[in-house]
mmCIF file of C-alpha atoms and ligand atoms in Angstrom:
data_model
loop_
_atom_site.group_PDB
_atom_site.id
_atom_site.type_symbol
_atom_site.label_atom_id
_atom_site.label_comp_id
_atom_site.label_asym_id
_atom_site.label_seq_id
_atom_site.Cartn_x
_atom_site.Cartn_y
_atom_site.Cartn_z
ATOM 1 C CA MET J 1 -18.565 -1.033 10.831
ATOM 2 C CA ALA J 2 -14.999 -1.852 11.880
ATOM 3 C CA LEU J 3 -12.803 -2.695 8.911
ATOM 4 C CA THR J 4 -10.341 -5.575 9.066
ATOM 5 C CA HIS J 5 -6.815 -4.154 9.191
ATOM 6 C CA LEU J 6 -4.539 -4.937 6.255
ATOM 7 C CA ILE J 7 -0.840 -5.240 7.040
ATOM 8 C CA ALA J 8 0.976 -5.041 3.716
ATOM 9 C CA GLY J 9 4.687 -5.306 3.001
ATOM 10 C CA ASN J 10 6.344 -3.594 0.039
ATOM 11 C CA TRP J 11 9.669 -5.277 -0.616
ATOM 12 C CA LYS J 12 10.580 -2.717 -3.303
ATOM 13 C CA MET J 13 13.701 -3.807 -5.274
ATOM 14 C CA ASN J 14 14.802 -6.281 -2.608
ATOM 15 C CA GLY J 15 14.743 -10.052 -2.577
ATOM 16 C CA VAL J 16 15.953 -13.050 -4.554
ATOM 17 C CA GLY J 17 15.130 -16.743 -4.294
ATOM 18 C CA ALA J 18 16.788 -17.024 -0.899
ATOM 19 C CA SER J 19 14.242 -14.526 0.450
ATOM 20 C CA LEU J 20 11.473 -17.082 0.024
ATOM 21 C CA ASP J 21 12.434 -18.350 3.493
ATOM 22 C CA GLU J 22 11.233 -15.019 4.945
ATOM 23 C CA ALA J 23 7.977 -15.281 3.007
ATOM 24 C CA ARG J 24 7.468 -18.813 4.276
ATOM 25 C CA ALA J 25 7.993 -17.637 7.862
ATOM 26 C CA ILE J 26 5.551 -14.745 7.357
ATOM 27 C CA ALA J 27 2.930 -17.100 5.913
ATOM 28 C CA GLU J 28 3.372 -19.451 8.862
ATOM 29 C CA GLY J 29 3.047 -16.575 11.322
ATOM 30 C CA ALA J 30 -0.039 -15.252 9.529
ATOM 31 C CA ALA J 31 -1.903 -18.447 10.379
ATOM 32 C CA ALA J 32 -2.330 -17.269 13.977
ATOM 33 C CA LEU J 33 -3.131 -13.621 13.101
ATOM 34 C CA THR J 34 -6.719 -14.198 12.062
ATOM 35 C CA ARG J 35 -7.934 -10.694 13.081
ATOM 36 C CA ILE J 36 -6.062 -9.095 10.193
ATOM 37 C CA ASP J 37 -5.341 -9.537 6.499
ATOM 38 C CA MET J 38 -1.723 -9.824 5.374
ATOM 39 C CA LEU J 39 -0.040 -9.136 2.059
ATOM 40 C CA ILE J 40 3.492 -9.082 0.675
ATOM 41 C CA CYS J 41 4.342 -7.305 -2.571
ATOM 42 C CA PRO J 42 7.695 -8.767 -3.632
ATOM 43 C CA PRO J 43 9.654 -7.808 -6.748
ATOM 44 C CA ALA J 44 8.014 -9.130 -9.921
ATOM 45 C CA THR J 45 10.602 -11.892 -10.289
ATOM 46 C CA LEU J 46 9.397 -13.496 -7.044
ATOM 47 C CA ILE J 47 5.628 -13.175 -7.444
ATOM 48 C CA ALA J 48 4.957 -16.558 -9.027
ATOM 49 C CA ARG J 49 7.265 -18.458 -6.674
ATOM 50 C CA MET J 50 5.889 -16.688 -3.625
ATOM 51 C CA ALA J 51 2.284 -17.142 -4.725
ATOM 52 C CA ALA J 52 2.903 -20.870 -5.129
ATOM 53 C CA LEU J 53 4.568 -21.018 -1.723
ATOM 54 C CA CYS J 54 1.714 -19.126 -0.040
ATOM 55 C CA ALA J 55 -1.193 -20.836 -1.786
ATOM 56 C CA GLY J 56 -3.726 -21.892 0.835
ATOM 57 C CA THR J 57 -2.184 -19.669 3.534
ATOM 58 C CA ARG J 58 -3.504 -16.343 4.906
ATOM 59 C CA LEU J 59 -0.695 -14.401 3.189
ATOM 60 C CA ALA J 60 -1.722 -12.767 -0.093
ATOM 61 C CA ILE J 61 0.770 -11.734 -2.784
ATOM 62 C CA GLY J 62 0.766 -8.526 -4.804
ATOM 63 C CA GLY J 63 2.693 -6.602 -7.434
ATOM 64 C CA GLN J 64 4.382 -3.230 -6.927
ATOM 65 C CA ASP J 65 3.212 -1.582 -10.147
ATOM 66 C CA CYS J 66 1.417 -2.400 -13.389
ATOM 67 C CA HIS J 67 1.062 -0.825 -16.809
ATOM 68 C CA ALA J 68 -2.249 0.731 -17.809
ATOM 69 C CA ALA J 69 -2.377 -1.263 -21.052
ATOM 70 C CA GLN J 70 -3.218 -4.961 -21.217
ATOM 71 C CA SER J 71 -0.312 -5.829 -23.519
ATOM 72 C CA GLY J 72 1.865 -4.296 -26.196
ATOM 73 C CA ALA J 73 5.223 -2.729 -26.982
ATOM 74 C CA PHE J 74 6.162 -1.552 -23.481
ATOM 75 C CA THR J 75 9.615 -2.994 -22.830
ATOM 76 C CA GLY J 76 10.209 -3.847 -19.204
ATOM 77 C CA ASP J 77 6.642 -3.211 -18.081
ATOM 78 C CA ILE J 78 4.161 -5.661 -16.576
ATOM 79 C CA SER J 79 0.413 -5.725 -17.152
ATOM 80 C CA ALA J 80 -2.278 -6.368 -14.587
ATOM 81 C CA ALA J 81 -3.199 -9.558 -16.432
ATOM 82 C CA MET J 82 0.409 -10.778 -16.067
ATOM 83 C CA LEU J 83 0.290 -10.147 -12.318
ATOM 84 C CA VAL J 84 -2.918 -12.161 -12.046
ATOM 85 C CA ASP J 85 -1.354 -14.903 -14.154
ATOM 86 C CA ALA J 86 1.616 -15.008 -11.755
ATOM 87 C CA GLY J 87 -0.683 -15.406 -8.749
ATOM 88 C CA ALA J 88 -1.089 -11.847 -7.439
ATOM 89 C CA SER J 89 -4.342 -10.598 -5.926
ATOM 90 C CA HIS J 90 -3.265 -6.992 -5.271
ATOM 91 C CA VAL J 91 -1.060 -4.342 -6.866
ATOM 92 C CA ILE J 92 0.442 -1.135 -5.518
ATOM 93 C CA VAL J 93 0.028 1.836 -7.864
ATOM 94 C CA GLY J 94 1.339 5.374 -7.539
ATOM 95 C CA HIS J 95 3.998 4.715 -4.920
ATOM 96 C CA SER J 96 5.941 7.931 -4.332
ATOM 97 C CA GLU J 97 9.066 6.254 -5.708
ATOM 98 C CA ARG J 98 7.164 5.714 -8.981
ATOM 99 C CA ARG J 99 5.662 9.210 -8.913
ATOM 100 C CA THR J 100 9.108 10.752 -8.292
ATOM 101 C CA LEU J 101 11.613 8.493 -10.062
ATOM 102 C CA HIS J 102 9.358 7.590 -13.001
ATOM 103 C CA ALA J 103 7.442 10.896 -13.133
ATOM 104 C CA GLU J 104 4.061 9.186 -12.845
ATOM 105 C CA THR J 105 1.100 11.555 -12.667
ATOM 106 C CA SER J 106 -2.147 10.945 -10.805
ATOM 107 C CA ALA J 107 -3.876 10.543 -14.190
ATOM 108 C CA GLN J 108 -1.494 7.681 -15.005
ATOM 109 C CA VAL J 109 -1.993 6.206 -11.550
ATOM 110 C CA ARG J 110 -5.753 6.265 -12.080
ATOM 111 C CA ALA J 111 -5.319 4.506 -15.464
ATOM 112 C CA LYS J 112 -3.147 1.843 -13.837
ATOM 113 C CA ALA J 113 -5.685 1.374 -11.048
ATOM 114 C CA GLU J 114 -8.458 0.983 -13.611
ATOM 115 C CA ALA J 115 -6.396 -1.630 -15.452
ATOM 116 C CA ALA J 116 -5.884 -3.454 -12.152
ATOM 117 C CA LEU J 117 -9.588 -3.411 -11.311
ATOM 118 C CA GLY J 118 -10.333 -4.600 -14.831
ATOM 119 C CA GLN J 119 -8.340 -7.748 -14.093
ATOM 120 C CA GLY J 120 -9.865 -8.273 -10.651
ATOM 121 C CA LEU J 121 -6.840 -7.041 -8.705
ATOM 122 C CA VAL J 122 -7.222 -4.880 -5.608
ATOM 123 C CA ALA J 123 -5.395 -1.598 -6.294
ATOM 124 C CA ILE J 124 -3.430 -0.093 -3.405
ATOM 125 C CA ILE J 125 -3.240 3.574 -4.351
ATOM 126 C CA CYS J 126 -0.440 5.540 -2.690
ATOM 127 C CA ILE J 127 -0.542 9.250 -1.953
ATOM 128 C CA GLY J 128 1.520 11.532 0.242
ATOM 129 C CA GLU J 129 3.058 14.976 0.588
ATOM 130 C CA THR J 130 6.712 15.996 0.379
ATOM 131 C CA LEU J 131 8.462 17.739 3.268
ATOM 132 C CA ALA J 132 8.293 21.063 1.413
ATOM 133 C CA GLU J 133 4.548 20.650 0.944
ATOM 134 C CA ARG J 134 4.062 19.809 4.636
ATOM 135 C CA GLU J 135 6.140 22.792 5.736
ATOM 136 C CA ALA J 136 4.103 25.027 3.438
ATOM 137 C CA GLY J 137 0.895 23.854 5.128
ATOM 138 C CA GLU J 138 -0.308 22.150 1.946
ATOM 139 C CA THR J 139 -0.567 18.554 3.201
ATOM 140 C CA LEU J 140 -4.336 18.173 3.192
ATOM 141 C CA ALA J 141 -4.756 19.925 -0.154
ATOM 142 C CA VAL J 142 -2.024 17.780 -1.734
ATOM 143 C CA VAL J 143 -3.243 14.407 -0.473
ATOM 144 C CA THR J 144 -6.934 15.023 -1.141
ATOM 145 C CA GLY J 145 -6.012 16.296 -4.606
ATOM 146 C CA GLN J 146 -3.955 13.174 -5.303
ATOM 147 C CA LEU J 147 -6.784 11.001 -4.005
ATOM 148 C CA ARG J 148 -9.386 12.678 -6.229
ATOM 149 C CA ALA J 149 -7.186 12.459 -9.308
ATOM 150 C CA SER J 150 -5.961 8.883 -8.724
ATOM 151 C CA LEU J 151 -9.200 7.154 -7.729
ATOM 152 C CA PRO J 152 -10.430 4.780 -10.453
ATOM 153 C CA ALA J 153 -13.977 4.272 -11.634
ATOM 154 C CA GLY J 154 -15.352 1.323 -9.689
ATOM 155 C CA ALA J 155 -13.583 2.234 -6.445
ATOM 156 C CA GLY J 156 -15.076 0.530 -3.405
ATOM 157 C CA GLY J 157 -14.163 -1.472 -0.348
ATOM 158 C CA SER J 158 -13.427 -4.659 -2.254
ATOM 159 C CA THR J 159 -11.527 -3.019 -5.116
ATOM 160 C CA VAL J 160 -9.246 -0.329 -3.695
ATOM 161 C CA VAL J 161 -7.119 0.432 -0.661
ATOM 162 C CA ILE J 162 -5.611 3.877 -0.068
ATOM 163 C CA ALA J 163 -2.134 4.174 1.440
ATOM 164 C CA TYR J 164 -1.098 7.509 2.936
ATOM 165 C CA GLU J 165 2.685 7.637 2.822
ATOM 166 C CA PRO J 166 4.300 11.000 3.591
ATOM 167 C CA VAL J 167 7.299 11.082 1.243
ATOM 168 C CA TRP J 168 9.570 12.444 3.967
ATOM 169 C CA ALA J 169 8.713 9.539 6.294
ATOM 170 C CA ILE J 170 9.643 6.780 3.822
ATOM 171 C CA GLY J 171 12.850 5.017 4.746
ATOM 172 C CA THR J 172 13.938 7.869 7.020
ATOM 173 C CA GLY J 173 12.915 6.611 10.452
ATOM 174 C CA LYS J 174 10.826 9.792 10.815
ATOM 175 C CA THR J 175 7.076 9.579 11.305
ATOM 176 C CA PRO J 176 4.332 12.170 11.591
ATOM 177 C CA THR J 177 2.762 12.554 15.019
ATOM 178 C CA SER J 178 -0.306 10.462 15.770
ATOM 179 C CA ALA J 179 -2.384 13.638 15.622
ATOM 180 C CA ASP J 180 -1.021 14.438 12.155
ATOM 181 C CA VAL J 181 -1.788 10.943 10.856
ATOM 182 C CA ALA J 182 -5.294 11.054 12.332
ATOM 183 C CA GLU J 183 -5.892 14.473 10.762
ATOM 184 C CA VAL J 184 -4.825 13.325 7.294
ATOM 185 C CA HIS J 185 -6.803 10.085 7.498
ATOM 186 C CA ALA J 186 -9.928 11.964 8.617
ATOM 187 C CA ALA J 187 -9.527 14.293 5.632
ATOM 188 C CA LEU J 188 -9.082 11.319 3.286
ATOM 189 C CA ARG J 189 -12.209 9.642 4.673
ATOM 190 C CA ALA J 190 -14.180 12.864 4.247
ATOM 191 C CA GLU J 191 -12.931 13.192 0.665
ATOM 192 C CA LEU J 192 -13.982 9.600 -0.069
ATOM 193 C CA VAL J 193 -17.426 10.304 1.404
ATOM 194 C CA SER J 194 -17.848 13.311 -0.868
ATOM 195 C CA LEU J 195 -16.671 11.319 -3.921
ATOM 196 C CA LEU J 196 -18.384 7.978 -3.310
ATOM 197 C CA GLY J 197 -21.038 8.472 -0.654
ATOM 198 C CA ALA J 198 -20.807 7.444 2.986
ATOM 199 C CA GLY J 199 -21.690 3.770 2.517
ATOM 200 C CA ASN J 200 -19.030 3.039 -0.061
ATOM 201 C CA ALA J 201 -16.414 5.339 1.475
ATOM 202 C CA GLY J 202 -16.754 3.667 4.861
ATOM 203 C CA LEU J 203 -15.671 0.320 3.419
ATOM 204 C CA ILE J 204 -12.366 1.514 1.927
ATOM 205 C CA ARG J 205 -9.285 0.756 3.995
ATOM 206 C CA LEU J 206 -6.865 3.613 4.649
ATOM 207 C CA LEU J 207 -3.320 2.421 5.355
ATOM 208 C CA TYR J 208 -0.520 4.439 6.899
ATOM 209 C CA GLY J 209 3.003 3.928 5.504
ATOM 210 C CA GLY J 210 6.386 5.466 6.254
ATOM 211 C CA SER J 211 8.875 4.080 8.806
ATOM 212 C CA VAL J 212 6.331 1.727 10.412
ATOM 213 C CA LYS J 213 8.194 -0.590 12.770
ATOM 214 C CA PRO J 214 7.362 -2.867 15.697
ATOM 215 C CA SER J 215 7.921 -0.029 18.198
ATOM 216 C CA ASN J 216 5.397 2.408 16.657
ATOM 217 C CA ALA J 217 2.882 0.037 15.048
ATOM 218 C CA ALA J 218 0.487 -0.322 17.982
ATOM 219 C CA GLU J 219 0.069 3.451 18.350
ATOM 220 C CA MET J 220 -0.388 4.035 14.608
ATOM 221 C CA MET J 221 -2.749 1.117 14.061
ATOM 222 C CA ALA J 222 -5.067 2.200 16.888
ATOM 223 C CA LEU J 223 -5.736 5.639 15.362
ATOM 224 C CA PRO J 224 -9.198 6.408 13.999
ATOM 225 C CA ASN J 225 -9.472 5.857 10.233
ATOM 226 C CA VAL J 226 -6.202 3.897 10.140
ATOM 227 C CA ASN J 227 -7.085 0.464 8.802
ATOM 228 C CA GLY J 228 -3.635 -1.000 8.342
ATOM 229 C CA ALA J 229 -0.059 -0.321 7.308
ATOM 230 C CA LEU J 230 2.092 -0.355 4.198
ATOM 231 C CA VAL J 231 5.513 -1.371 5.457
ATOM 232 C CA GLY J 232 8.787 -1.069 3.543
ATOM 233 C CA GLY J 233 12.073 -1.910 5.237
ATOM 234 C CA ALA J 234 10.553 -3.671 8.239
ATOM 235 C CA SER J 235 8.645 -6.072 5.987
ATOM 236 C CA LEU J 236 11.850 -7.692 4.748
ATOM 237 C CA LYS J 237 12.391 -9.560 8.009
ATOM 238 C CA ALA J 238 9.662 -11.961 9.056
ATOM 239 C CA ALA J 239 10.183 -11.276 12.759
ATOM 240 C CA ASP J 240 9.713 -7.517 12.372
ATOM 241 C CA PHE J 241 6.773 -7.805 9.982
ATOM 242 C CA LEU J 242 5.004 -10.309 12.218
ATOM 243 C CA ALA J 243 5.646 -8.082 15.257
ATOM 244 C CA ILE J 244 3.979 -5.185 13.415
ATOM 245 C CA ALA J 245 1.048 -7.408 12.479
ATOM 246 C CA ALA J 246 0.721 -8.679 16.039
ATOM 247 C CA ALA J 247 0.542 -5.089 17.310
ATOM 248 C CA VAL J 248 -2.817 -4.463 15.610
HETATM 249 P P1 13P V 301 9.577 2.266 4.931
HETATM 250 O O1 13P V 301 8.663 1.441 5.814
HETATM 251 O O2 13P V 301 10.893 1.597 4.646
HETATM 252 O O3 13P V 301 9.694 3.669 5.426
HETATM 253 O O4 13P V 301 8.860 2.348 3.483
HETATM 254 C C1 13P V 301 7.518 2.699 3.420
HETATM 255 C C2 13P V 301 7.053 2.483 2.033
HETATM 256 O O5 13P V 301 7.441 3.162 1.111
HETATM 257 C C3 13P V 301 6.112 1.379 1.804
HETATM 258 O O6 13P V 301 5.542 1.444 0.535
#
């Protein structure tokens, strides 16, 4: 069964109220792109405003991280329930910037994903190898290991999305070859089949992320086992993000 592509934008720590104009333009553009699903994950401060703006449109809104606990003494953190309350339907967990800069382990990522699922959010679980790991020939072992250790109980096509983002391709303009992406995604699909069974595994979308732009989107999105993109920098401008989405 062909999965509907998901084109997701991760705004990272970018965007203030003035950026709502870009979100409005993306939501308007999404109306015509009925073959795909579209999502923007803005900074937490914009979620509620953007969710209100996009209510009734084809553009969904997500968070960029959540805490594993439902509430408590965790200064600065946001729970999955808070994201739902603000209007989010999805949340990214385990982005490499969180794994690296906040030392998050796959066990923590799994706990966050389980908290997200517990609140009815779709968890977008990020995995990816560093340049040193790729050069050492460890890519497949690293990403399948991260996948195994990060996957929550209850994972299925309607609850999780996996995003393969090679760390060295994020924000660098560098991308793996199409053959490399296809090889990793095939390995991730095979790992999901062994963990969840073929029926369930076949329903989980596998996104590619890392320097996706209008000029390379068509080639990446046509690869086997690539069911969408997680876009950073190019998602900040409506024209670029819509061009990527239109390339599917
Ligand atoms: P870039 O598209 O800016 O490389 O970022 C990718 C990313 O990290 C999305 O989560």
